[in-house]
mmCIF file of C-alpha atoms in Angstrom:
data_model
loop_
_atom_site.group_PDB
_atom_site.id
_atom_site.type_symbol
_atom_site.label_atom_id
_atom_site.label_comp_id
_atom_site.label_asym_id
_atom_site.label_seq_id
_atom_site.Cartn_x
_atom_site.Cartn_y
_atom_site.Cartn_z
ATOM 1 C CA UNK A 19 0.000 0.000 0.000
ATOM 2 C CA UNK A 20 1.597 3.549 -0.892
ATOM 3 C CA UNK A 21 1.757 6.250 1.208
ATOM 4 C CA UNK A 22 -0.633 8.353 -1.402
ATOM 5 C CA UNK A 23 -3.500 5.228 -1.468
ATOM 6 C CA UNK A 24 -2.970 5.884 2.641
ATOM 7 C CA UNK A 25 -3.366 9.166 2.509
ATOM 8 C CA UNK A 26 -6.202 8.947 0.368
ATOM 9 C CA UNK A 27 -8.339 6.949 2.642
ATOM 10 C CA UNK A 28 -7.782 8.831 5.365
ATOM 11 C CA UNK A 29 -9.306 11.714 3.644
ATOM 12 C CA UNK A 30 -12.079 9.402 3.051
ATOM 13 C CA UNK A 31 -12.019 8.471 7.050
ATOM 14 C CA UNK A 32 -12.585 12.319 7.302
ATOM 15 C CA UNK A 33 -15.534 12.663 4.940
ATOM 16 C CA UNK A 34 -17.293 10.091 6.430
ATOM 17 C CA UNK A 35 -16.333 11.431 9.893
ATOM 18 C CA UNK A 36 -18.422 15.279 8.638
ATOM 19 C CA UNK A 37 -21.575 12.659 7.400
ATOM 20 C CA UNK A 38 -21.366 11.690 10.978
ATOM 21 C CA UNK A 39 -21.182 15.005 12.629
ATOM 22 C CA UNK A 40 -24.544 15.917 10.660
ATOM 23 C CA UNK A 41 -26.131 12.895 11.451
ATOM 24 C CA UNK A 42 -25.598 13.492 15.207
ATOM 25 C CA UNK A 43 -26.500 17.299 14.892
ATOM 26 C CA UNK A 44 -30.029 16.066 13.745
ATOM 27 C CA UNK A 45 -30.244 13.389 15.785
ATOM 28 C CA UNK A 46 -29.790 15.640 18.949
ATOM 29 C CA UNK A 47 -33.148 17.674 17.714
ATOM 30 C CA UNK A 48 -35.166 14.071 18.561
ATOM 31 C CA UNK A 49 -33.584 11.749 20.754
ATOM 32 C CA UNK A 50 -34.765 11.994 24.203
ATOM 33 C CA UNK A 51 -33.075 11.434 27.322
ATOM 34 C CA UNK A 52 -33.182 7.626 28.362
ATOM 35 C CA UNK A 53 -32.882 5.117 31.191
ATOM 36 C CA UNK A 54 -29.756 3.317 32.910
ATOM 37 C CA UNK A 55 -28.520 0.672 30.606
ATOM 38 C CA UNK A 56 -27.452 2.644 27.054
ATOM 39 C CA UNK A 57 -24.578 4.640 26.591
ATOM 40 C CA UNK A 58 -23.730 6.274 23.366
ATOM 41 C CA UNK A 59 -20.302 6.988 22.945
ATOM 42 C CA UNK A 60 -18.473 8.907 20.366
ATOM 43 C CA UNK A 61 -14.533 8.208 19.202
ATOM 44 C CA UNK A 62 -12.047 9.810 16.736
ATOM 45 C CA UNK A 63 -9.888 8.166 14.394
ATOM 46 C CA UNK A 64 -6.500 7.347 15.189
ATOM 47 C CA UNK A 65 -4.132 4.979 17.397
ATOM 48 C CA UNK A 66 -4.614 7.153 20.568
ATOM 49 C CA UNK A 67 -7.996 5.899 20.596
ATOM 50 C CA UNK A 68 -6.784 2.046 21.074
ATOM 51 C CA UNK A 69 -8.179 1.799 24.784
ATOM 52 C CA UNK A 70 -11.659 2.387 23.440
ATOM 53 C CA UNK A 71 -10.690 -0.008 19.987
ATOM 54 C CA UNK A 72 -10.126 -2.595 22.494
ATOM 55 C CA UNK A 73 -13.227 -2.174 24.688
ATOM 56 C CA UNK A 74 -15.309 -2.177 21.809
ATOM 57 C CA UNK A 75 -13.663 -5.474 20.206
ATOM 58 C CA UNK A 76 -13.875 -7.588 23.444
ATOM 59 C CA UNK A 77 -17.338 -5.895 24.034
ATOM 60 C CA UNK A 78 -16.480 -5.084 27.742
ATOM 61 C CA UNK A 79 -18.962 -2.653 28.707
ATOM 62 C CA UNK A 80 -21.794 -5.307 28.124
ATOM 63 C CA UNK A 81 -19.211 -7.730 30.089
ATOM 64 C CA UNK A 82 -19.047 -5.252 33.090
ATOM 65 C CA UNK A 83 -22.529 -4.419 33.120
ATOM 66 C CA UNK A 84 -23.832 -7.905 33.360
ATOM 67 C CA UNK A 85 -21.259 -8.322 36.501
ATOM 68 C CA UNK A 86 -23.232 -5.187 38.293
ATOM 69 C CA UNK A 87 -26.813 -6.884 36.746
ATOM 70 C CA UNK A 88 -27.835 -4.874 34.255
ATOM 71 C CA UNK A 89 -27.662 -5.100 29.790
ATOM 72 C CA UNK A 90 -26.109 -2.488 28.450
ATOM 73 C CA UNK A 91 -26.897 -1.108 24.492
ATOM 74 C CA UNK A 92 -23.480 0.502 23.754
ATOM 75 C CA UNK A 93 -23.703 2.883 20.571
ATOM 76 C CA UNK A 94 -20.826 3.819 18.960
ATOM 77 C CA UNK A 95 -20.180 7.216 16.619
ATOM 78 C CA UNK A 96 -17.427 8.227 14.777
ATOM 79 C CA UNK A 97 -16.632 11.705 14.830
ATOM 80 C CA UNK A 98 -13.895 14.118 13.993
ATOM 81 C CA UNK A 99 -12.939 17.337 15.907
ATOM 82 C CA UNK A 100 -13.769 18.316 19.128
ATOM 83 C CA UNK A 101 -16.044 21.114 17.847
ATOM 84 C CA UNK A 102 -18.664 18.309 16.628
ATOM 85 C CA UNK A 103 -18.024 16.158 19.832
ATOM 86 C CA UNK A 104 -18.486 19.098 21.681
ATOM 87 C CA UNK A 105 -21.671 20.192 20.290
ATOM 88 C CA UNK A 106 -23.187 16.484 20.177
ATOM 89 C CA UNK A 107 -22.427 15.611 23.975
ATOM 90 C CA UNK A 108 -23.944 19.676 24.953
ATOM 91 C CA UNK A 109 -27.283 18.972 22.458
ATOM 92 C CA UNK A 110 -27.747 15.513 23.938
ATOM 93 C CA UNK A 111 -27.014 13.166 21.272
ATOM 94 C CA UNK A 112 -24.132 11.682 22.585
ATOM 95 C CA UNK A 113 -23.451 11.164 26.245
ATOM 96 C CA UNK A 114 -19.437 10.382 25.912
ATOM 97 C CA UNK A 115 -17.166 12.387 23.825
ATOM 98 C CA UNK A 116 -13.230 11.735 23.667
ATOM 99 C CA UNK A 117 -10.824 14.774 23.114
ATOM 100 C CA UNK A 118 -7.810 16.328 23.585
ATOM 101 C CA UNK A 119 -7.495 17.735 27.054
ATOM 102 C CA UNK A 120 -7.453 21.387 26.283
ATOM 103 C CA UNK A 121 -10.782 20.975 24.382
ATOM 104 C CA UNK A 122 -12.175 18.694 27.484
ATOM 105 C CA UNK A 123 -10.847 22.037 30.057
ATOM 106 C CA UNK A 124 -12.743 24.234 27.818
ATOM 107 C CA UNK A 125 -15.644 22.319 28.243
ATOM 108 C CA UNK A 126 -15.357 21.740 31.832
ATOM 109 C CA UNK A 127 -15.000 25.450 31.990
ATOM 110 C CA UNK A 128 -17.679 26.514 30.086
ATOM 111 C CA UNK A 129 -20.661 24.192 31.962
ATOM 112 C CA UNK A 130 -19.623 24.854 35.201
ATOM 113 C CA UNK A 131 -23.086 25.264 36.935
ATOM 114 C CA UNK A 132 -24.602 23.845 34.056
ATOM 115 C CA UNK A 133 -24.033 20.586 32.261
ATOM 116 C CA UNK A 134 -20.703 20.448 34.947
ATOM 117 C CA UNK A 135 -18.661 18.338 31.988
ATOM 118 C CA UNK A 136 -15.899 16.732 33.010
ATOM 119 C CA UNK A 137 -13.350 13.804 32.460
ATOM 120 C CA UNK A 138 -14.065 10.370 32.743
ATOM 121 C CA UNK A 139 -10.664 8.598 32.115
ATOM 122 C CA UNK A 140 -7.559 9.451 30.297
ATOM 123 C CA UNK A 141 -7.289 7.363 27.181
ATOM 124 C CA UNK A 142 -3.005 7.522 27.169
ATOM 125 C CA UNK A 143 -0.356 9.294 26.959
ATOM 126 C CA UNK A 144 1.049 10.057 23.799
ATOM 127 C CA UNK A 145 3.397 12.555 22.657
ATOM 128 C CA UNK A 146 2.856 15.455 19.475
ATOM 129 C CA UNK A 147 5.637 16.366 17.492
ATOM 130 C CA UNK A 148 6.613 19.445 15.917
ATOM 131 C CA UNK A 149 7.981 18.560 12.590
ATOM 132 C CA UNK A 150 9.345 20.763 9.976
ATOM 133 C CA UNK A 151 10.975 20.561 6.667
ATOM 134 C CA UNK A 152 13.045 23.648 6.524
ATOM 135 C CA UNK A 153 16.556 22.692 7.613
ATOM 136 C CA UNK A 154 16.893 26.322 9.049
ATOM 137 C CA UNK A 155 14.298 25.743 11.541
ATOM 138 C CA UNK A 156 15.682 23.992 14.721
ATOM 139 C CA UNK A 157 14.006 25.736 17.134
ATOM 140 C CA UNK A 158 10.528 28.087 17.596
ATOM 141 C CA UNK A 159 12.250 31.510 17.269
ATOM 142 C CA UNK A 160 13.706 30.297 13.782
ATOM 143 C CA UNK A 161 10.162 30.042 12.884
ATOM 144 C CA UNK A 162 9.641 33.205 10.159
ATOM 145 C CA UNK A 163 6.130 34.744 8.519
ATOM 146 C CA UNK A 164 7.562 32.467 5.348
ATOM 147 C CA UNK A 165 6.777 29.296 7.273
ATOM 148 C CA UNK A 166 3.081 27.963 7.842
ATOM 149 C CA UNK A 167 1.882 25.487 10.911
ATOM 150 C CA UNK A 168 -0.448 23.062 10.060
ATOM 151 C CA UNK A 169 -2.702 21.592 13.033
ATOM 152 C CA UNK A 170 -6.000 20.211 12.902
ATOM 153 C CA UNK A 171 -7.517 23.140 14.789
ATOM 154 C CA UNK A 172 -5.632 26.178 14.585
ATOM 155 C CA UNK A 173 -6.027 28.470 17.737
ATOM 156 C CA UNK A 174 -8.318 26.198 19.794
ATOM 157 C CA UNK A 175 -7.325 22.171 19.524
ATOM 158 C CA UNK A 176 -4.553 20.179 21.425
ATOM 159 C CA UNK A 177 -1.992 21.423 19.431
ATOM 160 C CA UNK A 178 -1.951 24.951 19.554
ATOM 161 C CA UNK A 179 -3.124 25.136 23.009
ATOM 162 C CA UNK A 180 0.236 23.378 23.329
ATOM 163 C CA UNK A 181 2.350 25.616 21.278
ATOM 164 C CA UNK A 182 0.453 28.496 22.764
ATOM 165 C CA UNK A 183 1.862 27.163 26.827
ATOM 166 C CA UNK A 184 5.442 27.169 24.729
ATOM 167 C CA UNK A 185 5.012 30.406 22.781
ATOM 168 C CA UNK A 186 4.104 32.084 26.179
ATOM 169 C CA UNK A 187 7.326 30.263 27.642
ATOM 170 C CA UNK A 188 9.995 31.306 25.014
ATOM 171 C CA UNK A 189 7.692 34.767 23.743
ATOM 172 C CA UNK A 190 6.796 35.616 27.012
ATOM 173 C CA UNK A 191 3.155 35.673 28.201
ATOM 174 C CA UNK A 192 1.829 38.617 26.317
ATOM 175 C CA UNK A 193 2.978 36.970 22.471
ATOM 176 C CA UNK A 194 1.628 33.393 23.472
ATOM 177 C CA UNK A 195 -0.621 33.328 20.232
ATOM 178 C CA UNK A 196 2.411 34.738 18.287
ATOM 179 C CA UNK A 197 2.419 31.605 16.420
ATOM 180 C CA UNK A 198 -1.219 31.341 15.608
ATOM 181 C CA UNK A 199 -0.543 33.634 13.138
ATOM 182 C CA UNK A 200 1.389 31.311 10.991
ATOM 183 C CA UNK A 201 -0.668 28.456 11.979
ATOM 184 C CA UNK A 202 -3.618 27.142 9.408
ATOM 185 C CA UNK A 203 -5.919 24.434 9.961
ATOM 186 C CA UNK A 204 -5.253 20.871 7.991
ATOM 187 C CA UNK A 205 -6.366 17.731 8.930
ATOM 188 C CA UNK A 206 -3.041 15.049 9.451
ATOM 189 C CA UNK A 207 -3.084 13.308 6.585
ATOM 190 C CA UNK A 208 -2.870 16.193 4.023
ATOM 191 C CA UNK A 209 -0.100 17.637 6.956
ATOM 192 C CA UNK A 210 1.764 15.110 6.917
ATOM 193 C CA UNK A 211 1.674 14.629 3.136
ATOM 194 C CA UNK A 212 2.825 18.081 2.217
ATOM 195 C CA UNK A 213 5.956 17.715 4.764
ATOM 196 C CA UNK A 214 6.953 14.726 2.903
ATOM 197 C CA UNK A 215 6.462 16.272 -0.406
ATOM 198 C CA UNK A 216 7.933 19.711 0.105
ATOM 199 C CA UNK A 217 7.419 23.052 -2.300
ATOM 200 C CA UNK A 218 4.207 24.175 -0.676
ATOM 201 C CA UNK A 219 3.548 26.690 1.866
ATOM 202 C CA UNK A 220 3.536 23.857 4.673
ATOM 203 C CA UNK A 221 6.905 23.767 6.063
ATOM 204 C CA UNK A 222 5.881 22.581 9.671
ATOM 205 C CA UNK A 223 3.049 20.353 11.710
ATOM 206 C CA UNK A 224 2.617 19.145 14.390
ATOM 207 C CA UNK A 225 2.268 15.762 14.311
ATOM 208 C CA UNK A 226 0.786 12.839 16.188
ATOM 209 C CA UNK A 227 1.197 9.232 15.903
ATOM 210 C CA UNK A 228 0.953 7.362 13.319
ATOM 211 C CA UNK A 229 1.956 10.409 11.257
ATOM 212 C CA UNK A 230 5.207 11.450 12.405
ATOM 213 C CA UNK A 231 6.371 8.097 12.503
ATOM 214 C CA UNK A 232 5.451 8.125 8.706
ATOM 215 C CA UNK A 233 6.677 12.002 7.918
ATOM 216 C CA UNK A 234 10.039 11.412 9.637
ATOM 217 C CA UNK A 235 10.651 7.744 7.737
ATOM 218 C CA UNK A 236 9.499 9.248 4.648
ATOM 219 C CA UNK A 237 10.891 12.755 4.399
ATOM 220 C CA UNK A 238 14.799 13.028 4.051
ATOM 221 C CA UNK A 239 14.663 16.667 5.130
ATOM 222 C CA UNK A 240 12.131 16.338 7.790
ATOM 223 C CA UNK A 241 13.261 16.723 11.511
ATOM 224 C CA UNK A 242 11.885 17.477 15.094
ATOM 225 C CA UNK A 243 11.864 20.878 16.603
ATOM 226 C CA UNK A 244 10.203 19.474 19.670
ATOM 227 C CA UNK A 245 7.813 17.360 21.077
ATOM 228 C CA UNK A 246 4.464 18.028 23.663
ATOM 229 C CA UNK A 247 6.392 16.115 26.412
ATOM 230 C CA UNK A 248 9.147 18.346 26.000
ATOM 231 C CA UNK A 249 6.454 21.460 26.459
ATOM 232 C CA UNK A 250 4.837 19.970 29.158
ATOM 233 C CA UNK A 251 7.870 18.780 31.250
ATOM 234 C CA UNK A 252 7.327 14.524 30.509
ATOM 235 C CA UNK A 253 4.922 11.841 29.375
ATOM 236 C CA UNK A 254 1.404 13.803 29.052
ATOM 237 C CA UNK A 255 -2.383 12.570 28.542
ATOM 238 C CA UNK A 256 -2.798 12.990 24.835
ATOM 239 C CA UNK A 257 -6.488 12.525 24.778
ATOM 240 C CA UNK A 258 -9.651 12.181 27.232
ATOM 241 C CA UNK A 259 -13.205 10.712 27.584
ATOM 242 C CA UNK A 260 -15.875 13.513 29.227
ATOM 243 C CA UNK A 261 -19.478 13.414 29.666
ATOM 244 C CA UNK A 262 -21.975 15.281 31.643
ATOM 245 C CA UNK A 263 -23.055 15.152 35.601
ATOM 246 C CA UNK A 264 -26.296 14.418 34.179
ATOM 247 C CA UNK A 265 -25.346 11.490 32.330
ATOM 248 C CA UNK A 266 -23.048 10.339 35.303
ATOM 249 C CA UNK A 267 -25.579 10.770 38.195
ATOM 250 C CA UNK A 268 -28.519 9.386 36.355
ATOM 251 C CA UNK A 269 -26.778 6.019 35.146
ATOM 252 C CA UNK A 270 -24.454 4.747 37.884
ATOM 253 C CA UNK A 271 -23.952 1.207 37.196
ATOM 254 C CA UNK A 272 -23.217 2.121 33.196
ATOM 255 C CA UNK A 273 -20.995 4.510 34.062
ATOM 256 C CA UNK A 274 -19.205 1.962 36.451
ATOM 257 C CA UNK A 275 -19.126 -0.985 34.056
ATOM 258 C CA UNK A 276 -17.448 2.146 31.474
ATOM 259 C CA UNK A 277 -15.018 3.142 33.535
ATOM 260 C CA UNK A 278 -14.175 -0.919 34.379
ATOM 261 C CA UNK A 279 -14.336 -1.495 30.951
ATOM 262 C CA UNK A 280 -11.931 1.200 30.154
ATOM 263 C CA UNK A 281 -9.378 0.321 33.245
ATOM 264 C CA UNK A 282 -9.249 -3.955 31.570
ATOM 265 C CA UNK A 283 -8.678 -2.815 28.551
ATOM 266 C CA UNK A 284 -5.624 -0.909 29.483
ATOM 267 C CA UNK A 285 -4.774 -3.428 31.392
ATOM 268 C CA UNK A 286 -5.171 -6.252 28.248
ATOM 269 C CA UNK A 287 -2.928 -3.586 25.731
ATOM 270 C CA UNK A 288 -0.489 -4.048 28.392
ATOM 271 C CA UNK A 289 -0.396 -7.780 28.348
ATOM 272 C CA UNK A 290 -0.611 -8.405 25.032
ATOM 273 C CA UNK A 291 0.685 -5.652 22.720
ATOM 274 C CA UNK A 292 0.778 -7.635 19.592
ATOM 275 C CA UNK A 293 -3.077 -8.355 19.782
ATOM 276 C CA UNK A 294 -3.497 -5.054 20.674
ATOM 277 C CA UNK A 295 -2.288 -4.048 17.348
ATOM 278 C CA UNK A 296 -4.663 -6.775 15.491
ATOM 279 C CA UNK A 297 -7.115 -5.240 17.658
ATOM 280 C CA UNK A 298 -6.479 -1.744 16.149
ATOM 281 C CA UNK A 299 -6.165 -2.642 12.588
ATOM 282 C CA UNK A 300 -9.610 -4.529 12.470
ATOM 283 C CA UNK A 301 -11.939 -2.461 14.233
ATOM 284 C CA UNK A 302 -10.035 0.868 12.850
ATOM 285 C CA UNK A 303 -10.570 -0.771 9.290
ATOM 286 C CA UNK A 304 -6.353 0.604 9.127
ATOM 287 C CA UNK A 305 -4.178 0.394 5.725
ATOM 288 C CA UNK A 306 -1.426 0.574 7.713
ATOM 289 C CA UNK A 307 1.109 -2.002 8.499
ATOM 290 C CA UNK A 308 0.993 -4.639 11.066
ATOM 291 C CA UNK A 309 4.608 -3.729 11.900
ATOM 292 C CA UNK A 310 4.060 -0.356 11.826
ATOM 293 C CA UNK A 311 1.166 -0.599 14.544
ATOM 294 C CA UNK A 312 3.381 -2.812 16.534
ATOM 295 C CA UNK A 313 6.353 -0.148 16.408
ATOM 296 C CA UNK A 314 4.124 2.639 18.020
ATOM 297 C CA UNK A 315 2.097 0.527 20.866
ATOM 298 C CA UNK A 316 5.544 -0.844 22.067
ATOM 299 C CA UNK A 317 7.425 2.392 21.972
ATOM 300 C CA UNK A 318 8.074 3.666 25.339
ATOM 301 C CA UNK A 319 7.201 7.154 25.014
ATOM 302 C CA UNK A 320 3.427 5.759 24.683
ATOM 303 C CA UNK A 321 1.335 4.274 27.566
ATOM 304 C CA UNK A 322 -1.658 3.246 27.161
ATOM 305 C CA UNK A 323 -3.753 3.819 30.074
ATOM 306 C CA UNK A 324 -6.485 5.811 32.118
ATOM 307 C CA UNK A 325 -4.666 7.455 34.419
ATOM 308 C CA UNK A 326 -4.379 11.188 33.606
ATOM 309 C CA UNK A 327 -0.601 12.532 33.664
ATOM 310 C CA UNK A 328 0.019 15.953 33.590
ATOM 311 C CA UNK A 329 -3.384 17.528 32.546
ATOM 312 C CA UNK A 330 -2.784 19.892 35.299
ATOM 313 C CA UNK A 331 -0.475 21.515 33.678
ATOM 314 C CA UNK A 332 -2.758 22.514 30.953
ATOM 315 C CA UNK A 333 -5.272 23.636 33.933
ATOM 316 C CA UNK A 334 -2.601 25.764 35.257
ATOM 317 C CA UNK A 335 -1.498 27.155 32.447
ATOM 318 C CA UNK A 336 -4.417 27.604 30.218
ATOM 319 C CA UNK A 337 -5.378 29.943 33.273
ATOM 320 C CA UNK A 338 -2.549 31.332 33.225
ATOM 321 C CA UNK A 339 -3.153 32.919 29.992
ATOM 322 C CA UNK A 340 -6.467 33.261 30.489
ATOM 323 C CA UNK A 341 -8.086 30.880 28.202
ATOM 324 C CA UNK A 342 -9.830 29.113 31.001
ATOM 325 C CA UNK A 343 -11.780 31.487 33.291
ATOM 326 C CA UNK A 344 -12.140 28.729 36.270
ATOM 327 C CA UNK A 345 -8.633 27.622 38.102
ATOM 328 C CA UNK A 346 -8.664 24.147 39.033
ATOM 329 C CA UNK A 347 -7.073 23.424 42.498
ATOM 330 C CA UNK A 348 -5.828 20.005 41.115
ATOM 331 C CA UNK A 349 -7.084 17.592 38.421
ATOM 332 C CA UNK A 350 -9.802 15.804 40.820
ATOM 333 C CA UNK A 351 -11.630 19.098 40.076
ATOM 334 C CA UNK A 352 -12.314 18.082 36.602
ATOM 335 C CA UNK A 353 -12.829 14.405 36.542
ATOM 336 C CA UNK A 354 -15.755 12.470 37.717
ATOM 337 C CA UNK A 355 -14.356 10.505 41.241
ATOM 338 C CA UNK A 356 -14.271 7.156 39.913
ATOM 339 C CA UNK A 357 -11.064 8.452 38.531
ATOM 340 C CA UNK A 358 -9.674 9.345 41.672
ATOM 341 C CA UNK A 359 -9.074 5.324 42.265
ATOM 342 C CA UNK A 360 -6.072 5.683 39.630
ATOM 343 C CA UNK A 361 -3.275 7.736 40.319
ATOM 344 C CA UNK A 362 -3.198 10.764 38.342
ATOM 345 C CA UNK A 363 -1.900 14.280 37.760
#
C-alpha cells in the first residue's frame, strides 16, 4: 500500500467522519433522554484511541454491566474534531465524547453550573511532534512569517493550546498566540503529506502518531523541533473521555461498568501488545502495516492507560493565559471521582 493510497483513505475516514457530525446534529433535535442501561459513545480516528478499539472489540462494557446486573446497548459514533463532539455531547445526542485535554478544560469550563462536563478517564499518553521541513528551523524563534503550521484546529485544539503554553514560555506571556498567526488548519493526513512532499507553503506540523512516525521515515529533510512532552515537562495525557453530571448521576452502574471497561482494557494492551495491534487494525478498518502498529504501541514514550498525567499543567497554564476562566485546584476538580481510584496528575 503507498503512502498516497494511505493518505487517500484517510481523507475518506474524514468525509465520512463530517456525514457523521450531521447525522448526530439532527439526531440531537429528537432523541430523548433515556434510562440506565445505554450509553452512546463517540470516538475519533487514530491509534490514541486504542483503549476504546479494544473495549469495543472484546465488548467489555456489556461484560461489566452484566457483573453489576444490568444489559447495556453501547452505541458507537465516529466523529472528527472536538467542535462536533463538543456540540453532540452539549445537544444531547451523545453522552461520551473523547478529546484532547485542552478541548475537554474548555468544556469543563464553560458548563460549570450547568451541564458540569468533566473527564471520565484518560485514554493515554502520547506525545505530538513538531515537525518541519526547513533545515533552518531547529528551534521556535527560527520560525519566520515564510513558514506555515499546520494543526488540525488552529487556535483552539490540542496542538496549539500546546504551542500556545510554549510560545508564552519562550515569547513571554503577552505573544503566546504569536504563532497562531502562521498556523492554518489541515487535517493530518494532508499535513503530513505536504511535509513529505515539500514546495508548498507547509513547512511545519505538528504531528501525532501514526503520522510522524510516517513524515520522519518518509521525508529526508524532515526533523523534530520538539515534542508536547518536552512542552509539558514529561509523558502527558494525549487525549480524554468527558461526559456530563447528568449522564453520570442518572446512570451509575453504566458509568461503572465504562469506567471498568476502560481500566481492563488498558490493562489487556499491556499484556498483550501484539493483539493489541490486530485489535487496532480490524476495528479501525487501518491500511497501515501490522509492523508499523506494533512499532508505536511498544514504543516507550506511549502508555496506554487511564490514568491522567500531567493535565494539570494545561489547567494551570491555560489559566494562566487566560483561556480558562475557572482555576482548578488540582485535576480531581475536573474528573468524575471514579477516577480518583487511579493515580493521576
Amino acid at each position: 500500500m503507498s503512502h498516497y493510497r494511505y493518505v487517500q483513505g484517510c481523507r475518506l475516514s474524514i468525509l465520512r467522519a463530517a456525514c457523521g457530525i450531521l447525522a448526530c446534529s439532527f439526531a440531537s433535535l429528537t432523541v430523548p433522554a433515556h434510562a440506565e442501561g445505554k450509553i452512546r459513545i463517540a470516538q475519533q480516528f487514530g491509534i490514541g484511541y486504542l483503549i476504546l478499539d479494544v473495549v469495543r472489540d472484546r465488548q467489555l462494557i456489556e461484560k461489566h454491566g452484566k457483573q453489576a446486573g444490568v444489559d447495556i446497548d453501547v452505541d458507537w459514533a465516529s466523529l472528527s474534531g472536538a467542535t462536533g463532539m463538543n456540540e453532540a455531547l452539549i445537544a444531547g445526542s451523545i453522552d461520551v465524547v473523547s478529546a484532547g485535554v485542552p478541548p475537554m478544560l474548555t468544556m469543563w469550563d464553560r458548563t460549570r453550573g450547568k451541564q458540569n462536563v468533566k473527564a471520565v478517564a484518560a485514554l493515554g499518553s502520547l506525545p505530538n511532534y513538531l515537525l518541519t521541513n526547513n533545515p533552518a528551523v531547529k528551534t521556535l524563534k527560527d520560525l519566520s512569517i515564510r513558514d506555515r503550521i499546520a494543526v488540525p484546529a488552529a487556535g483552539v485544539g490540542f496542538q496549539s493550546r500546546t504551542l500556545q503554553i510554549e510560545a508564552a514560555r519562550v515569547f513571554g506571556k503577552e505573544d503566546f498566540k504569536k504563532l497562531d498567526s502562521i498556523s492554518v488548519s489541515l487535517p493530518h493526513p494532508d499535513a503530513t503529506a505536504a511535509l513529505i512532499a515539500g514546495g508548498s507553503e507547509i513547512t511545519t506540523h505538528f504531528s501525532s502518531a501514526p503520522f510522524y512516525y510516517l513524515a520522519l521515515a518518509a521525508g529526508k529533510n524532515v526533523h523534530k523541533i520538539i515534542s508536547s512532552y518536552d512542552i509539558l515537562g514529561g509523558p502527558a495525557t494525549f487525549n480524554v473521555l468527558y461526559s456530563t453530571q447528568k449522564f453520570h448521576d442518572e446512570n451509575p452502574k453504566t458509568y461503572k461498568a465504562f469506567y471498568n471497561a476502560l481500566v481492563e482494557a488498558g490493562q489487556l494492551i499491556q499484556a498483550d501488545k501484539a493483539a493489541a495491534a490486530d485489535t487496532f487494525i480490524r476495528v479501525q478498518k487501518s491500511k497501515l502495516s501490522p509492523e508499523l502498529i506494533r512499532k508505536i504501541i511498544e514504543d516507550p514514550e506511549n502508555h496506554f492507560t487511564v490514568s491522567p498525567h500531567r493535565t494539570f499543567v494545561y489547567a494551570e497554564e491555560l489559566h494562566k493565559l487566560g483561556v480558562l476562566k475557572n482555576k482548578a485546584v488540582s485535576w480531581k476538580d475536573y474528573f468524575f471521582e471514579e477516577a480518583y481510584a487511579h493515580p493521576g496528575s
